Tab-separated table of C-alpha atoms and ligand atoms in Angstrom:
chain	number	residue	atom	x	y	z
A	477	MET	CA	5.640	7.314	-15.780
A	478	THR	CA	8.081	5.346	-13.702
A	479	SER	CA	10.712	3.608	-15.743
A	480	MET	CA	11.048	-0.138	-15.266
A	481	ASN	CA	14.505	0.353	-13.804
A	482	GLN	CA	13.286	2.382	-10.857
A	483	THR	CA	11.659	1.126	-7.723
A	484	PRO	CA	7.965	1.878	-8.270
A	485	ARG	CA	6.826	4.681	-5.969
A	486	SER	CA	4.337	2.493	-4.131
A	487	GLU	CA	7.107	0.033	-3.118
A	488	ARG	CA	9.306	2.644	-1.480
A	489	LEU	CA	9.533	3.409	2.202
A	490	HIS	CA	7.309	6.453	2.803
A	491	ILE	CA	8.840	8.946	5.213
A	492	ALA	CA	6.619	11.902	6.105
A	493	ILE	CA	7.575	15.034	7.980
A	494	PHE	CA	5.063	16.520	10.393
A	495	GLY	CA	5.031	19.485	12.771
A	496	ARG	CA	3.812	23.013	13.196
A	497	ARG	CA	4.072	25.783	10.654
A	498	ASN	CA	7.568	27.233	10.460
A	499	ALA	CA	9.079	24.370	12.469
A	500	GLY	CA	11.452	23.792	9.561
A	501	LYS	CA	9.837	20.730	7.904
A	502	SER	CA	10.594	21.853	4.370
A	503	SER	CA	14.100	22.949	5.364
A	504	LEU	CA	14.685	19.499	6.858
A	505	ILE	CA	13.667	17.806	3.608
A	506	ASN	CA	16.129	19.950	1.713
A	507	SER	CA	18.801	19.110	4.204
A	508	LEU	CA	18.100	15.359	4.114
A	509	THR	CA	18.120	15.282	0.334
A	510	ARG	CA	20.793	17.932	-0.179
A	511	GLN	CA	18.482	19.518	-2.734
A	512	GLU	CA	16.171	22.486	-2.970
A	513	ALA	CA	13.290	20.053	-3.095
A	514	ALA	CA	10.825	22.086	-1.049
A	515	ILE	CA	10.026	25.789	-0.765
A	516	VAL	CA	11.194	27.372	2.478
A	517	SER	CA	10.206	30.751	3.885
A	518	ALA	CA	9.798	32.614	7.153
A	519	VAL	CA	6.074	33.026	6.442
A	520	PRO	CA	4.079	30.393	8.360
A	521	GLY	CA	1.940	28.226	6.078
A	522	THR	CA	4.369	28.132	3.138
A	523	THR	CA	3.730	24.463	2.395
A	524	THR	CA	0.042	24.034	1.589
A	525	ASP	CA	-0.405	20.660	-0.124
A	526	PRO	CA	1.575	17.535	0.679
A	527	VAL	CA	4.613	17.317	-1.613
A	528	LYS	CA	6.088	13.907	-2.457
A	529	LYS	CA	9.570	13.282	-3.758
A	530	SER	CA	11.076	9.911	-4.681
A	531	MET	CA	14.753	9.667	-3.859
A	532	GLU	CA	17.575	7.548	-2.590
A	533	ILE	CA	18.707	8.277	0.981
A	534	LEU	CA	21.787	6.454	2.144
A	535	PRO	CA	21.925	4.211	4.106
A	536	ILE	CA	18.164	3.658	3.882
A	537	GLY	CA	17.649	3.139	0.154
A	538	PRO	CA	14.807	4.188	-2.143
A	539	VAL	CA	12.242	6.268	-0.278
A	540	VAL	CA	9.427	8.697	-0.847
A	541	ILE	CA	9.755	11.805	1.316
A	542	ILE	CA	6.563	13.701	1.999
A	543	ASP	CA	6.441	17.329	3.121
A	544	THR	CA	3.214	18.350	4.829
A	545	ALA	CA	1.427	21.543	5.819
A	546	GLY	CA	1.701	22.673	9.452
A	547	ILE	CA	-0.613	20.816	11.805
A	548	ASP	CA	-1.486	24.092	13.559
A	549	ASP	CA	-2.892	25.782	10.436
A	550	GLU	CA	-5.913	28.049	10.912
A	551	GLY	CA	-9.100	29.134	9.189
A	552	GLU	CA	-11.259	27.244	6.727
A	553	LEU	CA	-8.426	26.610	4.252
A	554	GLY	CA	-6.188	25.626	7.140
A	555	GLU	CA	-8.770	23.021	8.191
A	556	LYS	CA	-8.617	21.514	4.700
A	557	ARG	CA	-4.825	21.456	4.780
A	558	ILE	CA	-4.851	19.684	8.113
A	559	GLN	CA	-7.164	17.064	6.631
A	560	MET	CA	-4.718	16.516	3.754
A	561	THR	CA	-1.907	16.139	6.249
A	562	MET	CA	-3.906	13.598	8.227
A	563	ARG	CA	-4.511	11.591	5.075
A	564	ILE	CA	-0.760	11.330	4.556
A	565	LEU	CA	-0.621	9.561	7.913
A	566	ASP	CA	-2.181	6.443	6.402
A	567	GLN	CA	0.630	6.143	3.837
A	568	THR	CA	3.441	6.757	6.264
A	569	ASN	CA	5.904	4.038	7.221
A	570	LEU	CA	8.140	6.340	9.211
A	571	ALA	CA	7.181	9.730	10.641
A	572	LEU	CA	9.534	12.551	11.565
A	573	LEU	CA	7.959	14.902	14.081
A	574	VAL	CA	9.776	18.232	13.914
A	575	LEU	CA	9.930	20.149	17.208
A	576	ASP	CA	10.583	23.881	17.107
A	577	PRO	CA	12.227	25.328	20.232
A	578	GLU	CA	10.947	28.774	19.273
A	579	GLN	CA	7.340	27.570	19.488
A	580	GLY	CA	7.578	25.007	22.275
A	581	ILE	CA	5.692	21.746	22.546
A	582	ASP	CA	2.118	21.090	23.553
A	583	GLY	CA	-1.242	19.840	22.232
A	584	TYR	CA	-0.324	19.633	18.541
A	585	GLU	CA	2.594	17.316	19.095
A	586	GLU	CA	0.561	15.127	21.445
A	587	GLN	CA	-2.247	14.909	18.899
A	588	LEU	CA	0.125	13.799	16.164
A	589	LEU	CA	1.776	11.273	18.424
A	590	GLU	CA	-1.588	9.775	19.265
A	591	GLN	CA	-2.322	9.407	15.543
A	592	PHE	CA	1.023	7.664	14.933
A	593	GLN	CA	0.480	5.311	17.823
A	594	ARG	CA	-3.017	4.457	16.681
A	595	ARG	CA	-1.548	3.291	13.375
A	596	ASP	CA	1.542	1.691	14.857
A	597	THR	CA	3.638	4.083	12.744
A	598	ASP	CA	7.268	4.412	13.730
A	599	VAL	CA	8.204	7.943	14.704
A	600	ILE	CA	11.319	9.972	15.473
A	601	ALA	CA	11.159	13.321	17.282
A	602	VAL	CA	13.542	15.786	15.658
A	603	GLY	CA	14.535	18.852	17.678
A	604	ASN	CA	15.290	21.476	15.020
A	605	LYS	CA	17.156	24.802	14.991
A	606	ILE	CA	20.032	23.850	17.297
A	607	ASP	CA	22.054	26.594	15.604
A	608	ILE	CA	19.918	29.247	17.295
A	609	ASP	CA	18.841	27.252	20.356
A	610	PRO	CA	21.443	24.640	21.286
A	611	ASP	CA	19.628	23.648	24.492
A	612	VAL	CA	17.723	20.523	23.476
A	613	THR	CA	16.730	19.352	26.951
A	614	GLY	CA	13.067	20.386	26.559
A	615	GLY	CA	12.518	18.300	23.430
A	616	GLN	CA	14.609	15.478	24.797
A	617	ALA	CA	12.578	15.251	28.017
A	618	TRP	CA	9.306	15.353	26.116
A	619	ALA	CA	10.465	12.565	23.798
A	620	ARG	CA	11.676	10.446	26.701
A	621	GLU	CA	8.383	10.900	28.505
A	622	HIS	CA	6.538	9.669	25.415
A	623	LYS	CA	9.026	6.877	24.635
A	624	VAL	CA	9.943	8.317	21.241
A	625	PRO	CA	13.517	8.325	19.910
A	626	PHE	CA	14.926	11.848	19.764
A	627	THR	CA	17.715	13.539	17.883
A	628	ALA	CA	18.624	17.189	17.359
A	629	VAL	CA	19.539	18.932	14.097
A	630	SER	CA	19.881	22.215	12.372
A	631	ALA	CA	18.105	22.020	9.054
A	632	VAL	CA	19.965	25.165	8.040
A	633	THR	CA	23.578	24.258	8.853
A	634	GLY	CA	23.120	20.488	8.393
A	635	GLU	CA	24.450	19.724	11.860
A	636	GLY	CA	23.088	16.410	13.180
A	637	VAL	CA	21.512	15.383	9.887
A	638	ASP	CA	23.815	12.389	9.326
A	639	GLU	CA	22.988	11.173	12.816
A	640	LEU	CA	19.289	11.561	11.996
A	641	LYS	CA	19.759	9.433	8.862
A	642	ARG	CA	21.415	6.706	10.887
A	643	LEU	CA	18.560	6.779	13.355
A	644	MET	CA	16.022	6.641	10.502
A	645	SER	CA	17.705	3.586	9.106
A	646	ASP	CA	17.577	1.922	12.564
A	647	VAL	CA	13.966	2.745	13.197
A	648	ALA	CA	12.638	2.037	9.670
A	649	PRO	CA	10.373	-1.031	9.856
A	650	ASP	CA	12.381	-4.130	8.837
A	651	ASP	CA	9.464	-6.037	7.382
A	652	PHE	CA	8.858	-3.174	4.989
A	653	PHE	CA	11.690	-4.406	2.845
A	654	GLN	CA	10.594	-8.006	2.535
A	655	PRO	CA	6.985	-8.326	1.442
A	656	ALA	CA	6.901	-11.742	-0.187
A	657	LEU	CA	5.529	-11.855	-3.712
A	658	ILE	CA	6.223	-15.428	-4.855
A	659	GLY	CA	9.839	-16.156	-3.890
A	660	ASP	CA	8.954	-17.622	-0.498
A	661	LEU	CA	6.917	-20.345	-2.253
A	662	LEU	CA	9.855	-21.529	-4.367
A	663	SER	CA	13.082	-23.381	-3.737
A	664	PRO	CA	16.107	-22.975	-6.004
A	665	GLY	CA	15.555	-25.005	-9.175
A	666	ASP	CA	11.751	-25.017	-8.936
A	667	ALA	CA	9.836	-24.048	-12.054
A	668	ALA	CA	6.997	-21.538	-11.947
A	669	ILE	CA	4.736	-21.151	-14.964
A	670	MET	CA	3.110	-17.787	-15.634
A	671	VAL	CA	0.006	-17.754	-17.806
A	672	ILE	CA	-0.408	-14.438	-19.595
A	673	PRO	CA	-3.214	-14.085	-22.132
A	674	VAL	CA	-2.355	-11.821	-25.026
A	675	ASP	CA	-5.783	-10.411	-25.836
A	676	LYS	CA	-6.924	-6.968	-26.907
A	677	ALA	CA	-6.730	-5.745	-23.323
A	678	ALA	CA	-2.995	-6.534	-23.168
A	679	PRO	CA	-0.686	-3.578	-23.809
A	680	LYS	CA	1.173	-3.699	-27.121
A	681	GLY	CA	4.656	-5.172	-27.099
A	682	ARG	CA	5.186	-5.511	-23.364
A	683	LEU	CA	4.134	-7.107	-20.114
A	684	ILE	CA	2.474	-5.240	-17.272
A	685	LEU	CA	4.260	-4.401	-14.038
A	686	PRO	CA	2.747	-7.132	-11.789
A	687	GLN	CA	3.820	-9.781	-14.330
A	688	VAL	CA	7.304	-8.347	-14.624
A	689	MET	CA	7.685	-8.112	-10.847
A	690	THR	CA	6.596	-11.731	-10.399
A	691	ILE	CA	9.046	-13.018	-13.018
A	692	ARG	CA	11.806	-10.987	-11.417
A	693	ASP	CA	11.009	-12.417	-7.978
A	694	VAL	CA	11.135	-15.973	-9.383
A	695	ILE	CA	14.596	-15.526	-10.851
A	696	ASP	CA	15.800	-13.633	-7.766
A	697	HIS	CA	15.122	-16.860	-5.863
A	698	ASP	CA	17.095	-19.016	-8.308
A	699	ALA	CA	13.949	-20.648	-9.661
A	700	TYR	CA	12.832	-20.896	-13.295
A	701	ALA	CA	10.117	-18.756	-14.832
A	702	LEU	CA	8.319	-20.175	-17.843
A	703	VAL	CA	5.919	-17.731	-19.487
A	704	VAL	CA	3.108	-18.964	-21.735
A	705	LYS	CA	-0.275	-17.957	-23.138
A	706	GLU	CA	-3.208	-20.018	-21.831
A	707	ARG	CA	-3.321	-22.186	-24.975
A	708	GLU	CA	0.261	-23.389	-24.465
A	709	LEU	CA	-0.095	-24.199	-20.778
A	710	ARG	CA	-1.110	-27.850	-21.042
A	711	ALA	CA	1.723	-28.763	-23.427
A	712	ALA	CA	4.218	-26.779	-21.358
A	713	ILE	CA	3.369	-28.756	-18.230
A	714	GLU	CA	3.466	-32.079	-20.095
A	715	ASN	CA	6.840	-31.305	-21.633
A	716	LEU	CA	8.564	-30.458	-18.368
A	717	GLN	CA	10.561	-33.361	-16.932
A	718	THR	CA	9.757	-32.244	-13.388
A	719	PRO	CA	6.308	-30.774	-12.769
A	720	PRO	CA	6.260	-27.059	-11.993
A	721	LYS	CA	5.924	-26.016	-8.364
A	722	ILE	CA	3.218	-23.501	-9.172
A	723	VAL	CA	1.151	-22.110	-12.019
A	724	VAL	CA	0.228	-18.431	-11.776
A	725	THR	CA	-2.392	-17.111	-14.138
A	726	ASP	CA	-3.939	-13.832	-15.127
A	727	SER	CA	-7.508	-13.770	-13.797
A	728	GLN	CA	-8.919	-13.536	-17.332
A	729	ALA	CA	-7.658	-17.036	-18.132
A	730	VAL	CA	-8.387	-18.572	-14.758
A	731	LEU	CA	-10.962	-21.191	-15.818
A	732	LYS	CA	-8.946	-22.661	-18.679
A	733	ALA	CA	-5.679	-22.497	-16.793
A	734	SER	CA	-7.188	-24.184	-13.762
A	735	ALA	CA	-8.654	-26.961	-15.921
A	736	ASP	CA	-5.278	-27.525	-17.602
A	737	THR	CA	-3.257	-27.632	-14.379
A	738	PRO	CA	-3.148	-31.052	-12.651
A	739	LYS	CA	-4.698	-30.964	-9.179
A	740	ASP	CA	-1.441	-31.763	-7.368
A	741	ILE	CA	0.264	-28.630	-8.693
A	742	TRP	CA	-0.193	-25.324	-6.838
A	743	PHE	CA	-2.357	-22.960	-8.803
A	744	THR	CA	-3.030	-19.298	-8.109
A	745	THR	CA	-3.456	-15.917	-9.806
A	746	PHE	CA	-1.313	-12.809	-10.098
A	747	SER	CA	-4.130	-10.980	-8.329
A	748	ILE	CA	-3.971	-13.274	-5.312
A	749	LEU	CA	-0.166	-12.913	-5.154
A	750	PHE	CA	-0.623	-9.155	-5.145
A	751	ALA	CA	-3.486	-9.249	-2.662
A	752	ARG	CA	-1.034	-10.838	-0.229
A	753	TYR	CA	1.835	-8.585	-1.223
A	754	LYS	CA	-0.180	-5.385	-0.914
A	755	GLY	CA	-2.466	-6.157	1.938
A	756	ASP	CA	-3.885	-8.539	4.402
A	757	LEU	CA	-4.957	-11.613	2.415
A	758	GLU	CA	-6.628	-13.308	5.380
A	759	THR	CA	-9.024	-10.416	5.963
A	760	LEU	CA	-9.796	-10.161	2.244
A	761	VAL	CA	-10.622	-13.870	2.193
A	762	ARG	CA	-13.009	-13.428	5.119
A	763	GLY	CA	-14.569	-10.647	3.046
A	764	ALA	CA	-15.180	-13.167	0.249
A	765	LYS	CA	-17.000	-15.473	2.640
A	766	ALA	CA	-19.278	-12.617	3.629
A	767	LEU	CA	-20.402	-12.278	-0.001
A	768	ARG	CA	-22.308	-15.520	0.414
A	769	ASP	CA	-24.721	-13.771	2.780
A	770	LEU	CA	-25.331	-10.799	0.512
A	771	GLN	CA	-29.049	-10.002	0.288
A	772	PRO	CA	-31.011	-7.971	-2.265
A	773	GLY	CA	-31.074	-4.319	-1.187
A	774	ALA	CA	-27.531	-4.480	0.205
A	775	LYS	CA	-25.270	-1.431	-0.089
A	776	VAL	CA	-21.836	-1.987	-1.617
A	777	LEU	CA	-18.920	0.425	-1.867
A	778	ILE	CA	-16.626	-0.015	-4.874
A	779	ALA	CA	-13.346	1.714	-4.020
A	780	GLU	CA	-10.659	2.383	-6.626
A	781	ALA	CA	-7.354	3.951	-5.703
A	782	CYS	CA	-6.890	5.770	-8.972
A	783	THR	CA	-9.202	7.491	-11.387
A	784	HIS	CA	-9.351	6.017	-14.876
A	785	HIS	CA	-11.769	6.209	-17.757
A	786	PRO	CA	-14.078	3.241	-17.453
A	787	VAL	CA	-13.545	0.844	-20.351
A	788	GLU	CA	-16.129	-1.346	-21.997
A	789	ASP	CA	-17.015	-4.118	-19.548
A	790	ASP	CA	-15.094	-2.259	-16.834
A	791	ILE	CA	-14.448	-4.517	-13.878
A	792	GLY	CA	-15.540	-2.022	-11.213
A	793	GLN	CA	-18.389	-0.372	-13.081
A	794	VAL	CA	-19.828	-3.338	-14.982
A	795	GLN	CA	-18.502	-6.808	-14.145
A	796	ILE	CA	-18.587	-6.707	-10.360
A	797	PRO	CA	-22.039	-5.084	-10.118
A	798	ARG	CA	-23.401	-7.668	-12.574
A	799	TRP	CA	-21.942	-10.596	-10.621
A	800	LEU	CA	-23.045	-9.271	-7.259
A	801	ARG	CA	-26.622	-8.659	-8.410
A	802	GLN	CA	-26.704	-12.212	-9.753
A	803	TYR	CA	-25.246	-13.529	-6.544
A	804	ALA	CA	-27.678	-11.720	-4.292
A	805	GLY	CA	-30.562	-12.541	-6.618
A	806	GLY	CA	-31.846	-8.983	-6.681
A	807	ASP	CA	-30.883	-5.348	-6.886
A	808	ILE	CA	-27.967	-3.906	-4.941
A	809	GLU	CA	-27.073	-0.286	-4.317
A	810	PHE	CA	-23.565	0.602	-5.511
A	811	ASN	CA	-21.561	3.618	-4.492
A	812	TYR	CA	-18.277	4.461	-6.169
A	813	GLN	CA	-15.281	6.176	-4.743
A	814	SER	CA	-12.041	6.724	-6.582
A	815	GLY	CA	-8.805	8.561	-5.945
A	816	GLY	CA	-7.077	9.360	-2.697
A	817	ASP	CA	-10.074	9.355	-0.370
A	818	PHE	CA	-11.293	6.394	1.551
A	819	PRO	CA	-14.627	7.341	3.097
A	820	ALA	CA	-14.897	7.534	6.862
A	821	ASP	CA	-18.576	6.541	6.920
A	822	LEU	CA	-18.010	2.905	6.036
A	823	GLU	CA	-20.656	1.841	8.563
A	824	SER	CA	-23.433	2.338	6.077
A	825	TYR	CA	-22.063	-0.384	3.774
A	826	ASP	CA	-22.573	-4.141	3.824
A	827	VAL	CA	-19.428	-4.869	1.828
A	828	VAL	CA	-16.462	-2.918	0.470
A	829	VAL	CA	-14.949	-4.115	-2.815
A	830	HIS	CA	-11.506	-2.567	-3.326
A	831	CYS	CA	-9.313	-2.487	-6.431
A	832	GLY	CA	-5.950	-4.262	-6.561
A	833	ALA	CA	-4.278	-1.147	-5.126
A	834	CYS	CA	-1.360	-1.021	-7.565
A	835	MET	CA	-1.224	2.736	-6.918
A	836	LEU	CA	-1.222	2.416	-3.125
A	837	ASN	CA	1.619	1.350	-0.940
A	838	ARG	CA	1.208	-1.639	1.342
A	839	GLN	CA	0.916	0.610	4.389
A	840	GLU	CA	-2.078	2.442	2.976
A	841	MET	CA	-3.869	-0.635	1.671
A	842	CYS	CA	-3.406	-2.342	5.031
A	843	ALA	CA	-4.731	0.797	6.765
A	844	ARG	CA	-7.847	0.673	4.585
A	845	ILE	CA	-8.398	-3.020	5.225
A	846	ALA	CA	-7.930	-2.468	8.959
A	847	LYS	CA	-10.354	0.465	8.953
A	848	ALA	CA	-13.104	-1.655	7.408
A	849	ASP	CA	-12.264	-4.678	9.532
A	850	ASP	CA	-12.328	-2.622	12.760
A	851	MET	CA	-15.852	-1.520	11.923
A	852	GLY	CA	-16.876	-5.089	11.164
A	853	ILE	CA	-17.446	-4.311	7.463
A	854	PRO	CA	-16.334	-7.145	5.169
A	855	ILE	CA	-13.760	-6.000	2.632
A	856	ILE	CA	-12.603	-7.864	-0.458
A	857	ASN	CA	-10.428	-6.843	-3.371
A	858	TYR	CA	-10.815	-7.412	-7.104
A	859	GLY	CA	-8.288	-10.232	-7.185
A	860	VAL	CA	-9.886	-12.285	-4.440
A	861	PHE	CA	-13.301	-11.439	-5.841
A	862	LEU	CA	-12.470	-12.782	-9.320
A	863	SER	CA	-11.180	-16.070	-7.939
A	864	PHE	CA	-14.258	-16.318	-5.729
A	865	VAL	CA	-16.812	-15.825	-8.500
A	866	HIS	CA	-14.970	-18.293	-10.720
A	867	GLY	CA	-15.187	-20.844	-7.939
A	868	ILE	CA	-11.433	-21.358	-7.684
A	869	LEU	CA	-10.665	-19.386	-4.520
A	870	PRO	CA	-10.017	-22.436	-2.270
A	871	ARG	CA	-7.612	-23.808	-4.856
A	872	ALA	CA	-5.894	-20.466	-5.375
A	873	LEU	CA	-5.301	-20.256	-1.612
A	874	GLU	CA	-3.610	-23.669	-1.291
A	875	PRO	CA	-0.103	-22.152	-1.220
A	876	PHE	CA	-1.123	-19.795	1.623
A	877	PRO	CA	-2.015	-21.767	4.750
A	878	LEU	CA	-3.145	-18.788	6.847
A	879	ALA	CA	-5.494	-17.472	4.204
A	880	ARG	CA	-6.715	-20.993	3.560
A	881	MET	CA	-7.528	-21.334	7.261
A	882	SER	CA	-9.395	-18.076	7.211
A	883	TRP	CA	-11.462	-19.488	4.324
A	884	GLU	CA	-12.187	-22.738	6.149
A	885	GLU	CA	-13.009	-21.260	9.602
A	886	ASP	CA	-16.540	-22.340	10.600
B	856	LIG	N1	18.103	29.182	12.273
B	856	LIG	C1	17.381	28.226	11.749
B	856	LIG	N2	16.308	28.513	11.025
B	856	LIG	C2	15.610	27.514	10.479
B	856	LIG	C3	15.967	26.153	10.663
B	856	LIG	N3	15.072	25.383	9.991
B	856	LIG	C4	14.203	26.229	9.410
B	856	LIG	N4	14.524	27.507	9.704
B	856	LIG	C5	13.813	28.721	9.258
B	856	LIG	O1	12.471	28.651	9.699
B	856	LIG	C6	11.604	29.219	8.730
B	856	LIG	C7	10.539	28.190	8.308
B	856	LIG	O2	11.172	27.116	7.635
B	856	LIG	P1	10.374	26.125	6.706
B	856	LIG	O3	11.301	25.030	6.350
B	856	LIG	O4	9.692	26.841	5.609
B	856	LIG	O5	9.295	25.600	7.758
B	856	LIG	P2	8.039	24.652	7.518
B	856	LIG	O6	7.884	23.828	8.725
B	856	LIG	O7	8.158	23.950	6.228
B	856	LIG	O8	6.869	25.730	7.483
B	856	LIG	P3	5.444	25.652	6.768
B	856	LIG	O9	5.624	25.167	5.380
B	856	LIG	O10	4.973	27.067	6.835
B	856	LIG	O11	4.578	24.752	7.596
B	856	LIG	C8	12.488	29.644	7.571
B	856	LIG	O12	12.744	30.993	7.708
B	856	LIG	C9	13.736	28.805	7.757
B	856	LIG	O13	14.899	29.420	7.225
B	856	LIG	C10	17.136	25.885	11.462
B	856	LIG	O14	17.532	24.727	11.687
B	856	LIG	N5	17.789	26.943	11.980
B	857	LIG	MG1	6.986	23.939	4.613
């Protein structure tokens, strides 16, 4: 488990290394991290499954580095490895494409580049092995032709690696570092009240990560965080000399908290804050609108990013199916998917309902939302769904004008 003092893995910049077998991908990771993090050998196909390592790379900061299997792998197993490598693409914020002068450049590199461009993923071409082949003009020309930044290294001697790090820090997407959680809604001195029910579902003796992150973001912006259970909310608001700027509640307490919060105070849920932080809130809100047209016989995909044992009254297995059947006024076909895969055959579904994605990084959740949206399949997440079924979604969107507009469109 991640300790509270570390940047959670899903919030780190994900840098993945791609290229052919034996290009020196694993060696480059070791060189970047100055550790024996990955196994290196002269046998092609040494790295089989993607390997992730969380680390600090200066001057970039906390990152996850991902080693992948060669894109030119062969045979039935090789096919599977290539699929795993392709899946890593969806999580990647910054791609390093390793070029091997011993093997040359052709179709494989072009294929990868096309995949990066399709996802708008930033990429750097890295000409490796300059210790044995110092002539980098081939790689350089190829990179220039494809408008990709290029730098040359030796993963074995370490030559050029500092320059590569500088380039990585330049190219790394700026907006990655500033996804707004709540701080952009607050001015210094504003009060934000967090409503956290302490019921049997709450972990003993602590708060959960989304709550902790929200409180931290409030104080980072020089505002005040006041944390209460739902029963104390009304008195807390009345006793403040200046009304709070916003009340944020756990979805379980949303009805009571909404009733106890005066209409002129912003009111939203942790789930909505995280829906914006993790993904594309506007598209998720359009997904909620599509629920209104759900007919009996519809096919719904429930997608969860991690596998967990379903609990009594499990939200994905029990609550959402019950609500949706009620909503549609008849039976609905549910399919479940959990873990790393997001199915490619989304076309057969009328709606996708996705979990809150605490285990996914923003890049991957946005890629999933975009995939569904591109196919014209409405997608909604648990957080937006809960506000919708409780009838408080328009209110919970008041602080977010774009999402509010997407709710009000025709
Ligand atoms: N001379 C030299 N050899 C290198 C360099 N980088 C990697 N190698 C060698 O190339 C071979 C393959 O290196 P790896 O790092 O395992 O390559 P990989 O891309 O991870 O290979 P797979 O895991 O099989 O896909 C090893 O024998 C390395 O020592 C380099 O910069 N210079
Ligand atoms: Mg390797």
